PDB file of C-alpha atoms in Angstrom:
ATOM      1  CA  MET A   1      25.836   2.221 -41.722  1.00 36.00           C
ATOM      2  CA  ALA A   2      25.944   4.614 -39.093  1.00 43.00           C
ATOM      3  CA  CYS A   3      22.294   4.208 -37.885  1.00 40.00           C
ATOM      4  CA  PRO A   4      21.117   0.195 -38.131  1.00 39.00           C
ATOM      5  CA  LYS A   5      17.461   1.249 -38.190  1.00 42.00           C
ATOM      6  CA  TRP A   6      16.752  -2.665 -36.329  1.00 42.00           C
ATOM      7  CA  PRO A   7      17.123  -1.653 -32.533  1.00 40.00           C
ATOM      8  CA  TRP A   8      14.511  -0.470 -31.711  1.00 41.00           C
ATOM      9  CA  LEU A   9      12.856  -4.261 -33.037  1.00 42.00           C
ATOM     10  CA  ALA A  10      15.793  -6.242 -31.003  1.00 42.00           C
ATOM     11  CA  GLY A  11      14.716  -3.896 -28.055  1.00 40.00           C
ATOM     12  CA  GLY A  12      10.477  -4.539 -28.955  1.00 41.00           C
ATOM     13  CA  LEU A  13      11.301  -8.523 -28.888  1.00 41.00           C
ATOM     14  CA  LEU A  14      13.140  -8.302 -25.548  1.00 41.00           C
ATOM     15  CA  LEU A  15      10.701  -6.003 -23.868  1.00 41.00           C
ATOM     16  CA  ALA A  16       7.693  -8.654 -25.323  1.00 40.00           C
ATOM     17  CA  SER A  17       9.560 -11.803 -24.204  1.00 39.00           C
ATOM     18  CA  SER A  18      10.443 -10.026 -20.837  1.00 40.00           C
ATOM     19  CA  ALA A  19       6.788  -9.456 -19.867  1.00 44.00           C
ATOM     20  CA  ALA A  20       5.171 -12.783 -20.355  1.00 50.00           C
ATOM     21  CA  GLY A  21       8.189 -14.187 -18.293  1.00 75.00           C
ATOM     22  CA  GLN A  22       8.910 -11.612 -15.868  1.00 87.00           C
ATOM     23  CA  PHE A  23       7.213 -13.492 -13.047  1.00 92.00           C
ATOM     24  CA  ASN A  24       6.762 -17.514 -12.505  1.00 90.00           C
ATOM     25  CA  ASP A  25       5.876 -18.178  -9.016  1.00 89.00           C
ATOM     26  CA  THR A  26       3.321 -16.128  -6.137  1.00 92.00           C
ATOM     27  CA  PHE A  27       4.974 -14.989  -2.496  1.00 91.00           C
ATOM     28  CA  ARG A  28       1.820 -14.655  -0.008  1.00 93.00           C
ATOM     29  CA  THR A  29       2.543 -12.787   3.059  1.00 93.00           C
ATOM     30  CA  THR A  30       0.367 -11.798   6.059  1.00 94.00           C
ATOM     31  CA  ILE A  31       0.322  -8.022   6.376  1.00 93.00           C
ATOM     32  CA  THR A  32      -2.074  -7.122   9.664  1.00 92.00           C
ATOM     33  CA  ALA A  33      -4.120  -4.200  10.876  1.00 90.00           C
ATOM     34  CA  MET A  34      -0.750  -2.940  12.096  1.00 89.00           C
ATOM     35  CA  ASP A  35       1.045  -2.631   9.214  1.00 93.00           C
ATOM     36  CA  PRO A  36       0.605   0.488   6.155  1.00 92.00           C
ATOM     37  CA  MET A  37      -1.076  -0.877   3.392  1.00 92.00           C
ATOM     38  CA  THR A  38      -4.424  -1.465   5.540  1.00 89.00           C
ATOM     39  CA  ASN A  39      -6.440   1.120   7.200  1.00 86.00           C
ATOM     40  CA  LEU A  40      -9.205   0.874   9.844  1.00 82.00           C
ATOM     41  CA  ASP A  41      -8.488   4.494  11.123  1.00 74.00           C
ATOM     42  CA  ILE A  42     -10.194   6.052   8.266  1.00 63.00           C
ATOM     43  CA  ALA A  43     -10.124   9.767   7.642  1.00 48.00           C
ATOM     44  CA  ASP A  44     -10.783  10.800  11.233  1.00 49.00           C
ATOM     45  CA  MET A  45      -9.879   8.703  14.201  1.00 52.00           C
ATOM     46  CA  ARG A  46     -11.415  10.596  15.913  1.00 51.00           C
ATOM     47  CA  TYR A  47     -14.640   8.448  15.062  1.00 58.00           C
ATOM     48  CA  ASN A  48     -12.884   5.514  15.022  1.00 68.00           C
ATOM     49  CA  VAL A  49     -15.342   2.525  15.876  1.00 77.00           C
ATOM     50  CA  TRP A  50     -11.553  -0.717  15.862  1.00 84.00           C
ATOM     51  CA  ASN A  51     -10.987  -1.645  19.009  1.00 87.00           C
ATOM     52  CA  VAL A  52      -7.170  -2.457  19.857  1.00 87.00           C
ATOM     53  CA  ASP A  53      -6.043  -5.776  20.821  1.00 87.00           C
ATOM     54  CA  GLU A  54      -3.314  -4.961  22.719  1.00 82.00           C
ATOM     55  CA  VAL A  55      -2.271  -8.587  22.607  1.00 84.00           C
ATOM     56  CA  SER A  56      -3.107  -9.864  19.381  1.00 85.00           C
ATOM     57  CA  GLY A  57      -3.067  -6.830  17.673  1.00 84.00           C
ATOM     58  CA  PHE A  58      -6.469  -7.644  16.201  1.00 90.00           C
ATOM     59  CA  ARG A  59      -9.390  -4.732  15.159  1.00 89.00           C
ATOM     60  CA  SER A  60     -12.851  -5.892  16.905  1.00 88.00           C
ATOM     61  CA  ASN A  61     -15.894  -3.540  17.029  1.00 83.00           C
ATOM     62  CA  GLU A  62     -20.089  -4.626  17.473  1.00 82.00           C
ATOM     63  CA  TRP A  63     -22.660  -2.580  15.911  1.00 80.00           C
ATOM     64  CA  TYR A  64     -21.550  -0.167  14.210  1.00 78.00           C
ATOM     65  CA  ASP A  65     -21.248   1.126  10.217  1.00 76.00           C
ATOM     66  CA  ALA A  66     -17.802   0.830   9.730  1.00 77.00           C
ATOM     67  CA  TRP A  67     -15.555  -0.304   7.495  1.00 77.00           C
ATOM     68  CA  PHE A  68     -11.565  -1.024   6.337  1.00 80.00           C
ATOM     69  CA  VAL A  69      -9.274  -0.731   3.606  1.00 82.00           C
ATOM     70  CA  CYS A  70      -6.768  -2.397   2.482  1.00 86.00           C
ATOM     71  CA  HIS A  71      -4.550  -0.984  -0.179  1.00 87.00           C
ATOM     72  CA  PHE A  72      -2.159  -3.711  -2.343  1.00 89.00           C
ATOM     73  CA  VAL A  73      -0.947  -4.339  -6.155  1.00 91.00           C
ATOM     74  CA  ALA A  74      -1.465  -8.467  -6.157  1.00 90.00           C
ATOM     75  CA  THR A  75      -3.846 -11.319  -8.116  1.00 89.00           C
ATOM     76  CA  GLY A  76      -5.198 -12.062  -4.963  1.00 87.00           C
ATOM     77  CA  TYR A  77      -5.613 -11.790  -1.203  1.00 86.00           C
ATOM     78  CA  ASN A  78      -7.671 -12.974   2.339  1.00 87.00           C
ATOM     79  CA  ALA A  79      -9.473 -11.491   4.901  1.00 85.00           C
ATOM     80  CA  HIS A  80      -8.722 -13.695   7.585  1.00 85.00           C
ATOM     81  CA  GLY A  81     -11.060 -12.691  11.082  1.00 83.00           C
ATOM     82  CA  VAL A  82     -14.609 -14.045  12.109  1.00 80.00           C
ATOM     83  CA  ALA A  83     -18.045 -11.945  11.944  1.00 76.00           C
ATOM     84  CA  TRP A  84     -21.525 -12.234  13.106  1.00 77.00           C
ATOM     85  CA  TRP A  85     -24.525 -11.451  13.093  1.00 74.00           C
ATOM     86  CA  ARG A  86     -26.806  -9.246  15.787  1.00 73.00           C
ATOM     87  CA  THR A  87     -30.204 -11.291  15.344  1.00 67.00           C
ATOM     88  CA  GLN A  88     -30.421 -15.310  15.044  1.00 59.00           C
ATOM     89  CA  ASP A  89     -33.702 -13.865  12.458  1.00 49.00           C
ATOM     90  CA  GLU A  90     -32.543 -14.689   9.491  1.00 40.00           C
ATOM     91  CA  GLY A  91     -35.187 -12.659   7.450  1.00 30.00           C
ATOM     92  CA  VAL A  92     -33.325  -9.941   9.360  1.00 29.00           C
ATOM     93  CA  ALA A  93     -29.808 -10.976   8.254  1.00 28.00           C
ATOM     94  CA  ALA A  94     -30.582 -11.511   5.052  1.00 25.00           C
ATOM     95  CA  ASN A  95     -29.344  -7.153   4.897  1.00 31.00           C
ATOM     96  CA  ASN A  96     -26.968  -7.214   7.303  1.00 28.00           C
ATOM     97  CA  THR A  97     -23.966  -8.259   4.721  1.00 35.00           C
ATOM     98  CA  LEU A  98     -20.628  -7.458   4.777  1.00 32.00           C
ATOM     99  CA  ARG A  99     -19.649  -5.529   0.634  1.00 30.00           C
ATOM    100  CA  TYR A 100     -15.794  -6.313  -0.518  1.00 32.00           C
ATOM    101  CA  GLN A 101     -14.715  -4.176  -3.427  1.00 34.00           C
ATOM    102  CA  SER A 102     -11.816  -3.891  -5.046  1.00 35.00           C
ATOM    103  CA  GLU A 103     -10.596  -0.771  -7.154  1.00 37.00           C
ATOM    104  CA  PRO A 104      -8.132   1.290  -8.317  1.00 37.00           C
ATOM    105  CA  PRO A 105      -8.044   3.774  -6.221  1.00 42.00           C
ATOM    106  CA  SER A 106      -9.087   6.666  -9.034  1.00 42.00           C
ATOM    107  CA  ASP A 107     -10.109   6.043 -12.626  1.00 42.00           C
ATOM    108  CA  GLY A 108      -7.786   5.740 -15.451  1.00 39.00           C
ATOM    109  CA  PRO A 109      -7.795   5.820 -19.292  1.00 38.00           C
ATOM    110  CA  THR A 110      -7.600   1.821 -19.500  1.00 39.00           C
ATOM    111  CA  GLY A 111     -11.117   2.078 -17.840  1.00 42.00           C
ATOM    112  CA  SER A 112     -12.326   0.950 -14.004  1.00 51.00           C
ATOM    113  CA  PHE A 113     -12.392  -2.095 -11.887  1.00 56.00           C
ATOM    114  CA  ASP A 114     -14.802  -3.472  -9.387  1.00 58.00           C
ATOM    115  CA  ARG A 115     -15.956  -5.918  -8.009  1.00 61.00           C
ATOM    116  CA  THR A 116     -18.392  -6.606  -5.154  1.00 60.00           C
ATOM    117  CA  LEU A 117     -18.582  -9.520  -2.396  1.00 63.00           C
ATOM    118  CA  GLU A 118     -21.051 -10.540  -0.066  1.00 62.00           C
ATOM    119  CA  VAL A 119     -19.609 -13.137   2.423  1.00 64.00           C
ATOM    120  CA  GLY A 120     -22.893 -14.561   4.310  1.00 59.00           C
ATOM    121  CA  HIS A 121     -20.718 -16.400   6.761  1.00 55.00           C
ATOM    122  CA  ARG A 122     -22.198 -16.611  10.105  1.00 57.00           C
ATOM    123  CA  ASN A 123     -19.622 -16.627  12.633  1.00 57.00           C
ATOM    124  CA  GLY A 124     -17.179 -17.701   9.718  1.00 60.00           C
ATOM    125  CA  THR A 125     -12.907 -17.917  10.045  1.00 66.00           C
ATOM    126  CA  TYR A 126     -12.621 -15.807   6.753  1.00 70.00           C
ATOM    127  CA  LEU A 127     -14.133 -11.720   5.908  1.00 77.00           C
ATOM    128  CA  GLY A 128     -13.906 -12.558   2.898  1.00 76.00           C
ATOM    129  CA  ALA A 129     -11.311 -13.609  -1.064  1.00 78.00           C
ATOM    130  CA  MET A 130     -10.355 -13.296  -4.184  1.00 80.00           C
ATOM    131  CA  SER A 131      -8.239 -15.062  -6.679  1.00 83.00           C
ATOM    132  CA  GLY A 132      -6.808 -14.914  -9.833  1.00 85.00           C
ATOM    133  CA  LEU A 133      -6.257 -10.949 -10.163  1.00 82.00           C
ATOM    134  CA  GLU A 134      -5.716  -8.638 -12.829  1.00 83.00           C
ATOM    135  CA  LEU A 135      -2.442  -8.175 -11.260  1.00 87.00           C
ATOM    136  CA  ALA A 136      -2.460  -4.151 -10.510  1.00 84.00           C
ATOM    137  CA  ALA A 137      -2.738  -1.870  -7.566  1.00 84.00           C
ATOM    138  CA  TYR A 138      -5.955  -2.362  -5.697  1.00 82.00           C
ATOM    139  CA  GLU A 139      -7.955  -0.754  -2.653  1.00 80.00           C
ATOM    140  CA  LEU A 140     -10.422  -3.189  -0.664  1.00 81.00           C
ATOM    141  CA  ASN A 141     -13.061  -1.615   1.191  1.00 77.00           C
ATOM    142  CA  VAL A 142     -14.493  -4.258   3.316  1.00 79.00           C
ATOM    143  CA  SER A 143     -17.687  -2.722   4.972  1.00 76.00           C
ATOM    144  CA  HIS A 144     -19.831  -3.718   7.292  1.00 75.00           C
ATOM    145  CA  THR A 145     -23.718  -2.256   9.108  1.00 73.00           C
ATOM    146  CA  HIS A 146     -24.471  -1.916  11.997  1.00 75.00           C
ATOM    147  CA  ASP A 147     -26.247  -5.269  12.776  1.00 76.00           C
ATOM    148  CA  THR A 148     -23.038  -7.298  12.248  1.00 77.00           C
ATOM    149  CA  ALA A 149     -19.930  -7.209  14.597  1.00 79.00           C
ATOM    150  CA  VAL A 150     -16.928  -8.174  12.725  1.00 82.00           C
ATOM    151  CA  ILE A 151     -12.583  -9.246  14.643  1.00 85.00           C
ATOM    152  CA  PHE A 152     -10.589  -7.902  11.477  1.00 87.00           C
ATOM    153  CA  HIS A 153      -7.496 -10.643  11.850  1.00 89.00           C
ATOM    154  CA  ASN A 154      -5.350  -9.989   9.082  1.00 90.00           C
ATOM    155  CA  ILE A 155      -5.111 -10.645   5.291  1.00 90.00           C
ATOM    156  CA  THR A 156      -3.640 -13.276   3.205  1.00 93.00           C
ATOM    157  CA  LEU A 157      -1.983 -11.232  -0.354  1.00 93.00           C
ATOM    158  CA  SER A 158      -0.303 -13.800  -2.958  1.00 93.00           C
ATOM    159  CA  VAL A 159       1.867 -11.638  -5.028  1.00 94.00           C
ATOM    160  CA  PRO A 160       3.763 -13.070  -7.959  1.00 94.00           C
ATOM    161  CA  ILE A 161       7.647 -13.098  -7.938  1.00 92.00           C
ATOM    162  CA  ARG A 162      10.098 -14.694 -10.451  1.00 90.00           C
ATOM    163  CA  SER A 163      12.185 -17.398  -8.636  1.00 84.00           C
ATOM    164  CA  GLN A 164      14.351 -20.333  -9.875  1.00 79.00           C
ATOM    165  CA  ALA A 165      11.441 -22.835  -8.963  1.00 58.00           C
TER     166      ALA A 165
ATOM    167  CA  MET B   1      -4.083  49.346  -5.296  1.00 50.00           C
ATOM    168  CA  VAL B   2      -1.538  48.100  -8.179  1.00 54.00           C
ATOM    169  CA  GLN B   3       2.008  48.022  -6.752  1.00 53.00           C
ATOM    170  CA  GLN B   4       4.477  48.945  -9.572  1.00 53.00           C
ATOM    171  CA  ARG B   5       7.490  46.548  -9.127  1.00 52.00           C
ATOM    172  CA  GLY B   6      10.171  48.116 -11.450  1.00 53.00           C
ATOM    173  CA  PRO B   7      14.462  47.595 -11.634  1.00 55.00           C
ATOM    174  CA  ASP B   8      14.311  50.482  -9.742  1.00 58.00           C
ATOM    175  CA  SER B   9      11.279  50.063  -7.177  1.00 60.00           C
ATOM    176  CA  GLN B  10      14.048  48.455  -5.013  1.00 62.00           C
ATOM    177  CA  PRO B  11      17.807  48.520  -3.768  1.00 63.00           C
ATOM    178  CA  ALA B  12      19.852  46.066  -4.667  1.00 62.00           C
ATOM    179  CA  TRP B  13      19.897  44.559  -1.240  1.00 64.00           C
ATOM    180  CA  ALA B  14      15.967  44.334  -0.601  1.00 65.00           C
ATOM    181  CA  ALA B  15      16.212  41.100  -2.150  1.00 65.00           C
ATOM    182  CA  LEU B  16      18.784  40.019   0.742  1.00 65.00           C
ATOM    183  CA  GLU B  17      15.756  41.743   2.989  1.00 69.00           C
ATOM    184  CA  THR B  18      13.209  39.827   2.059  1.00 71.00           C
ATOM    185  CA  PHE B  19      14.436  36.496   2.094  1.00 66.00           C
ATOM    186  CA  GLN B  20      13.121  33.514   3.139  1.00 69.00           C
ATOM    187  CA  PRO B  21      14.893  29.998   3.288  1.00 64.00           C
ATOM    188  CA  PRO B  22      13.041  27.222   2.013  1.00 64.00           C
ATOM    189  CA  GLU B  23      11.201  24.955   3.824  1.00 73.00           C
ATOM    190  CA  LEU B  24      11.978  22.079   5.742  1.00 74.00           C
ATOM    191  CA  THR B  25      11.930  19.291   3.449  1.00 84.00           C
ATOM    192  CA  HIS B  26      12.894  16.139   5.033  1.00 88.00           C
ATOM    193  CA  THR B  27      13.658  15.071   9.520  1.00 90.00           C
ATOM    194  CA  VAL B  28      15.587  12.131  10.011  1.00 91.00           C
ATOM    195  CA  GLU B  29      13.679  10.666  13.779  1.00 85.00           C
ATOM    196  CA  ASP B  30      14.537   7.473  15.453  1.00 84.00           C
ATOM    197  CA  GLY B  31      16.081   6.470  11.823  1.00 88.00           C
ATOM    198  CA  ALA B  32      13.475   7.507  10.102  1.00 93.00           C
ATOM    199  CA  VAL B  33      12.954   9.316   7.140  1.00 94.00           C
ATOM    200  CA  SER B  34      10.250  11.852   7.370  1.00 93.00           C
ATOM    201  CA  LEU B  35       9.329  13.541   3.898  1.00 93.00           C
ATOM    202  CA  GLN B  36       7.226  16.755   3.434  1.00 89.00           C
ATOM    203  CA  ASN B  37       6.398  19.264   1.326  1.00 87.00           C
ATOM    204  CA  MET B  38       6.508  17.185  -1.316  1.00 87.00           C
ATOM    205  CA  THR B  39       9.259  15.606  -1.462  1.00 91.00           C
ATOM    206  CA  GLU B  40       9.918  12.388  -3.369  1.00 93.00           C
ATOM    207  CA  LEU B  41      13.024  10.276  -2.389  1.00 95.00           C
ATOM    208  CA  SER B  42      14.337   7.850  -5.089  1.00 95.00           C
ATOM    209  CA  PHE B  43      16.101   4.547  -4.238  1.00 96.00           C
ATOM    210  CA  ALA B  44      17.674   2.875  -7.704  1.00 96.00           C
ATOM    211  CA  VAL B  45      16.282  -0.797  -7.418  1.00 96.00           C
ATOM    212  CA  PRO B  46      19.332  -3.099  -7.370  1.00 93.00           C
ATOM    213  CA  PRO B  47      19.355  -5.486 -10.327  1.00 90.00           C
ATOM    214  CA  ASN B  48      17.828  -8.432 -10.653  1.00 90.00           C
ATOM    215  CA  THR B  49      15.203  -7.349  -7.808  1.00 93.00           C
ATOM    216  CA  THR B  50      11.685  -8.903  -8.184  1.00 93.00           C
ATOM    217  CA  LEU B  51       9.619  -7.780  -5.006  1.00 94.00           C
ATOM    218  CA  LEU B  52      10.446  -4.813  -3.247  1.00 95.00           C
ATOM    219  CA  ARG B  53       9.039  -3.927   0.396  1.00 96.00           C
ATOM    220  CA  VAL B  54       9.330  -0.867   1.642  1.00 96.00           C
ATOM    221  CA  LEU B  55       8.852  -1.182   5.586  1.00 96.00           C
ATOM    222  CA  GLY B  56       7.861   2.190   7.569  1.00 95.00           C
ATOM    223  CA  PRO B  57       7.186   3.149  11.774  1.00 93.00           C
ATOM    224  CA  VAL B  58       3.112   3.477  12.265  1.00 90.00           C
ATOM    225  CA  MET B  59       2.820   5.900  15.090  1.00 85.00           C
ATOM    226  CA  HIS B  60      -0.444   7.730  17.122  1.00 81.00           C
ATOM    227  CA  ALA B  61      -1.104  11.526  15.489  1.00 74.00           C
ATOM    228  CA  GLU B  62      -0.373  14.373  17.491  1.00 69.00           C
ATOM    229  CA  ASP B  63      -2.663  16.433  15.434  1.00 60.00           C
ATOM    230  CA  TRP B  64      -5.929  14.604  14.159  1.00 57.00           C
ATOM    231  CA  ASP B  65      -5.489  17.580  10.982  1.00 62.00           C
ATOM    232  CA  GLN B  66      -2.163  15.879  10.125  1.00 69.00           C
ATOM    233  CA  THR B  67      -2.062  12.749   8.017  1.00 80.00           C
ATOM    234  CA  ALA B  68       1.359  10.523   7.653  1.00 87.00           C
ATOM    235  CA  ASN B  69       0.591   8.296   3.725  1.00 87.00           C
ATOM    236  CA  CYS B  70       2.880   7.779   1.396  1.00 90.00           C
ATOM    237  CA  TYR B  71       2.782   6.527  -1.901  1.00 89.00           C
ATOM    238  CA  ALA B  72       5.074   4.243  -4.462  1.00 92.00           C
ATOM    239  CA  ALA B  73       6.214   4.997  -7.890  1.00 91.00           C
ATOM    240  CA  LEU B  74       8.201   3.207  -9.741  1.00 94.00           C
ATOM    241  CA  ASP B  75      10.588   4.471 -13.084  1.00 93.00           C
ATOM    242  CA  PRO B  76       9.882   2.752 -15.440  1.00 94.00           C
ATOM    243  CA  GLU B  77       6.793   2.204 -15.031  1.00 92.00           C
ATOM    244  CA  PRO B  78       6.157  -1.236 -13.975  1.00 92.00           C
ATOM    245  CA  SER B  79       3.755  -4.001 -16.681  1.00 91.00           C
ATOM    246  CA  TRP B  80       1.034  -3.340 -13.678  1.00 88.00           C
ATOM    247  CA  TRP B  81       0.971   0.106 -13.904  1.00 85.00           C
ATOM    248  CA  ARG B  82      -1.957   2.222 -14.928  1.00 75.00           C
ATOM    249  CA  PRO B  83      -2.339   5.657 -14.809  1.00 70.00           C
ATOM    250  CA  GLY B  84      -3.389   8.117 -11.682  1.00 65.00           C
ATOM    251  CA  ASN B  85      -3.143   5.075  -9.616  1.00 71.00           C
ATOM    252  CA  PHE B  86      -0.487   4.556  -7.055  1.00 77.00           C
ATOM    253  CA  PRO B  87       0.041   2.093  -3.894  1.00 85.00           C
ATOM    254  CA  LEU B  88      -1.019   3.638  -1.414  1.00 86.00           C
ATOM    255  CA  SER B  89      -0.027   3.301   2.848  1.00 89.00           C
ATOM    256  CA  THR B  90      -1.349   4.427   5.857  1.00 88.00           C
ATOM    257  CA  SER B  91       0.873   5.420   8.916  1.00 88.00           C
ATOM    258  CA  TYR B  92      -1.045   6.519  11.779  1.00 86.00           C
ATOM    259  CA  LYS B  93      -1.907   4.017  13.558  1.00 85.00           C
ATOM    260  CA  PRO B  94      -3.334   3.476  17.539  1.00 82.00           C
ATOM    261  CA  ASN B  95      -0.595   1.713  18.362  1.00 81.00           C
ATOM    262  CA  SER B  96       3.465   2.648  17.680  1.00 86.00           C
ATOM    263  CA  GLY B  97       5.492   0.181  15.708  1.00 89.00           C
ATOM    264  CA  ALA B  98       8.446  -0.085  13.623  1.00 92.00           C
ATOM    265  CA  ASN B  99       9.760  -1.532  10.097  1.00 93.00           C
ATOM    266  CA  ARG B 100       6.128  -1.969   9.494  1.00 94.00           C
ATOM    267  CA  THR B 101       5.167  -3.451   5.873  1.00 95.00           C
ATOM    268  CA  MET B 102       4.133   0.148   3.329  1.00 95.00           C
ATOM    269  CA  PHE B 103       4.690  -0.957   0.269  1.00 95.00           C
ATOM    270  CA  LEU B 104       4.907  -5.092  -1.153  1.00 95.00           C
ATOM    271  CA  LEU B 105       5.497  -4.044  -4.705  1.00 95.00           C
ATOM    272  CA  PRO B 106       6.630  -6.606  -6.899  1.00 95.00           C
ATOM    273  CA  ILE B 107       8.804  -5.922 -10.610  1.00 95.00           C
ATOM    274  CA  ASP B 108      10.395  -7.139 -13.363  1.00 94.00           C
ATOM    275  CA  PRO B 109      13.934  -8.425 -12.247  1.00 92.00           C
ATOM    276  CA  ALA B 110      15.551  -8.239 -15.718  1.00 92.00           C
ATOM    277  CA  VAL B 111      14.202  -3.989 -16.113  1.00 93.00           C
ATOM    278  CA  GLU B 112      16.413  -1.934 -13.532  1.00 92.00           C
ATOM    279  CA  PHE B 113      13.716   0.497 -11.145  1.00 96.00           C
ATOM    280  CA  THR B 114      13.628   3.660  -9.651  1.00 97.00           C
ATOM    281  CA  LEU B 115      11.576   3.701  -6.664  1.00 97.00           C
ATOM    282  CA  ARG B 116      10.575   6.425  -5.723  1.00 95.00           C
ATOM    283  CA  LEU B 117       8.153   7.543  -2.535  1.00 95.00           C
ATOM    284  CA  GLY B 118       6.686  10.543  -0.873  1.00 93.00           C
ATOM    285  CA  PRO B 119       4.052  12.373   0.554  1.00 90.00           C
ATOM    286  CA  PRO B 120       0.575  12.158  -1.674  1.00 84.00           C
ATOM    287  CA  ASN B 121      -0.013  15.498  -1.437  1.00 82.00           C
ATOM    288  CA  PRO B 122       1.034  18.654   0.334  1.00 83.00           C
ATOM    289  CA  ALA B 123      -0.444  18.204   3.975  1.00 83.00           C
ATOM    290  CA  SER B 124       0.369  15.135   4.369  1.00 86.00           C
ATOM    291  CA  ARG B 125       4.684  13.620   5.320  1.00 89.00           C
ATOM    292  CA  CYS B 126       5.438   9.777   4.852  1.00 93.00           C
ATOM    293  CA  VAL B 127       7.884   8.224   7.160  1.00 94.00           C
ATOM    294  CA  VAL B 128      10.199   5.670   6.132  1.00 96.00           C
ATOM    295  CA  ASP B 129      12.644   2.842   7.606  1.00 95.00           C
ATOM    296  CA  GLY B 130      14.360   0.885   5.123  1.00 95.00           C
ATOM    297  CA  ILE B 131      13.521  -0.954   1.571  1.00 96.00           C
ATOM    298  CA  GLN B 132      14.137  -4.026   1.006  1.00 94.00           C
ATOM    299  CA  SER B 133      14.852  -5.821  -2.182  1.00 93.00           C
ATOM    300  CA  TYR B 134      14.533  -9.463  -3.114  1.00 91.00           C
ATOM    301  CA  PRO B 135      16.618 -10.284  -5.959  1.00 88.00           C
ATOM    302  CA  PHE B 136      14.680 -12.927  -8.263  1.00 81.00           C
ATOM    303  CA  TYR B 137      17.217 -15.837  -6.942  1.00 72.00           C
ATOM    304  CA  LEU B 138      15.765 -16.674  -3.856  1.00 57.00           C
ATOM    305  CA  TYR B 139      14.448 -19.350  -2.757  1.00 56.00           C
ATOM    306  CA  VAL B 140      10.448 -19.500  -0.858  1.00 50.00           C
ATOM    307  CA  SER B 141       9.849 -21.814   1.110  1.00 49.00           C
ATOM    308  CA  ARG B 142       7.631 -24.258   0.215  1.00 49.00           C
ATOM    309  CA  ARG B 143       6.744 -25.984   2.812  1.00 48.00           C
ATOM    310  CA  CYS B 144       4.780 -22.589   4.904  1.00 46.00           C
ATOM    311  CA  PRO B 145       3.597 -21.175   2.687  1.00 46.00           C
ATOM    312  CA  GLU B 146       1.790 -18.957   4.968  1.00 45.00           C
ATOM    313  CA  SER B 147       4.537 -17.326   6.879  1.00 44.00           C
ATOM    314  CA  ASP B 148       6.912 -15.071   5.146  1.00 42.00           C
ATOM    315  CA  TYR B 149       9.869 -16.736   5.808  1.00 42.00           C
ATOM    316  CA  LEU B 150      12.320 -16.000   2.676  1.00 45.00           C
ATOM    317  CA  ALA B 151      16.216 -17.749   2.747  1.00 45.00           C
ATOM    318  CA  THR B 152      18.856 -16.781   0.612  1.00 45.00           C
ATOM    319  CA  THR B 153      20.923 -19.373  -2.085  1.00 44.00           C
ATOM    320  CA  PRO B 154      23.667 -18.373  -4.191  1.00 44.00           C
ATOM    321  CA  SER B 155      23.462 -17.105  -6.519  1.00 45.00           C
ATOM    322  CA  PRO B 156      24.387 -19.363  -9.927  1.00 50.00           C
ATOM    323  CA  THR B 157      28.157 -17.393 -11.522  1.00 45.00           C
TER     324      THR B 157
END
């Protein structure tokens, strides 16, 4: 037969097997505020509220409604930094939450993803973390209210890779 | 008023008189490629690549109305691709620097991809320093998992 009918089947099996085994390890890397994957100078830098530490590269702001964005393709992240409240009053502090949102930049036919994580740490050393995410291109938006001060250090990403491990 | 444009409305040399050179699509500045006017840079990813790292400079914005953004797309679509969901990056920062991480893209080493980079809208430009491709037979250090240290091992032959 000049035109066999089985190659599409073989190709389908090959694709299925490679999709299942394309990654077997995780690569962890740290992204700073100076990497283009992060954006602390959103839209219009004239009104930017994030201060820059020229030595460490850390970004900080106090008592502003502010947020930062990180774009990544990963299955998890861990944002490092420090946050504290304006007041010691626990009743007021309950409103002063850090919000974390991970969502694709636009809603596709496959549906949207939206997760919010509230971090209530006082003087904590991390700004939030998620793991076990479905691999996708995410936009992480970390925001806080003007009753909170934040120092952003960096963010560690978990990127699946294939290795010989 | 409607201007009639027939075959005899202009002499033949009028096309040369009104010729506009094509708009500048890219420039090279300090070793970085600056893509403008929706120009794409395509890169044939080497075989057996499992991770792509796209490097780019960060810089001050001279004009705040400008933007320096990039999208990354892969052809064929990787397993994690969703319609309309592009990885993005932002190059304008308070400080200047070079070879910063713009994208980290995990890909199937069994598939040969073409990477495409470009500005996501006509008003922005996309500045790229370089592209690193990590083959899957890299050894990832276990002793220091928080670092991005990578060491190569000889490829199996």
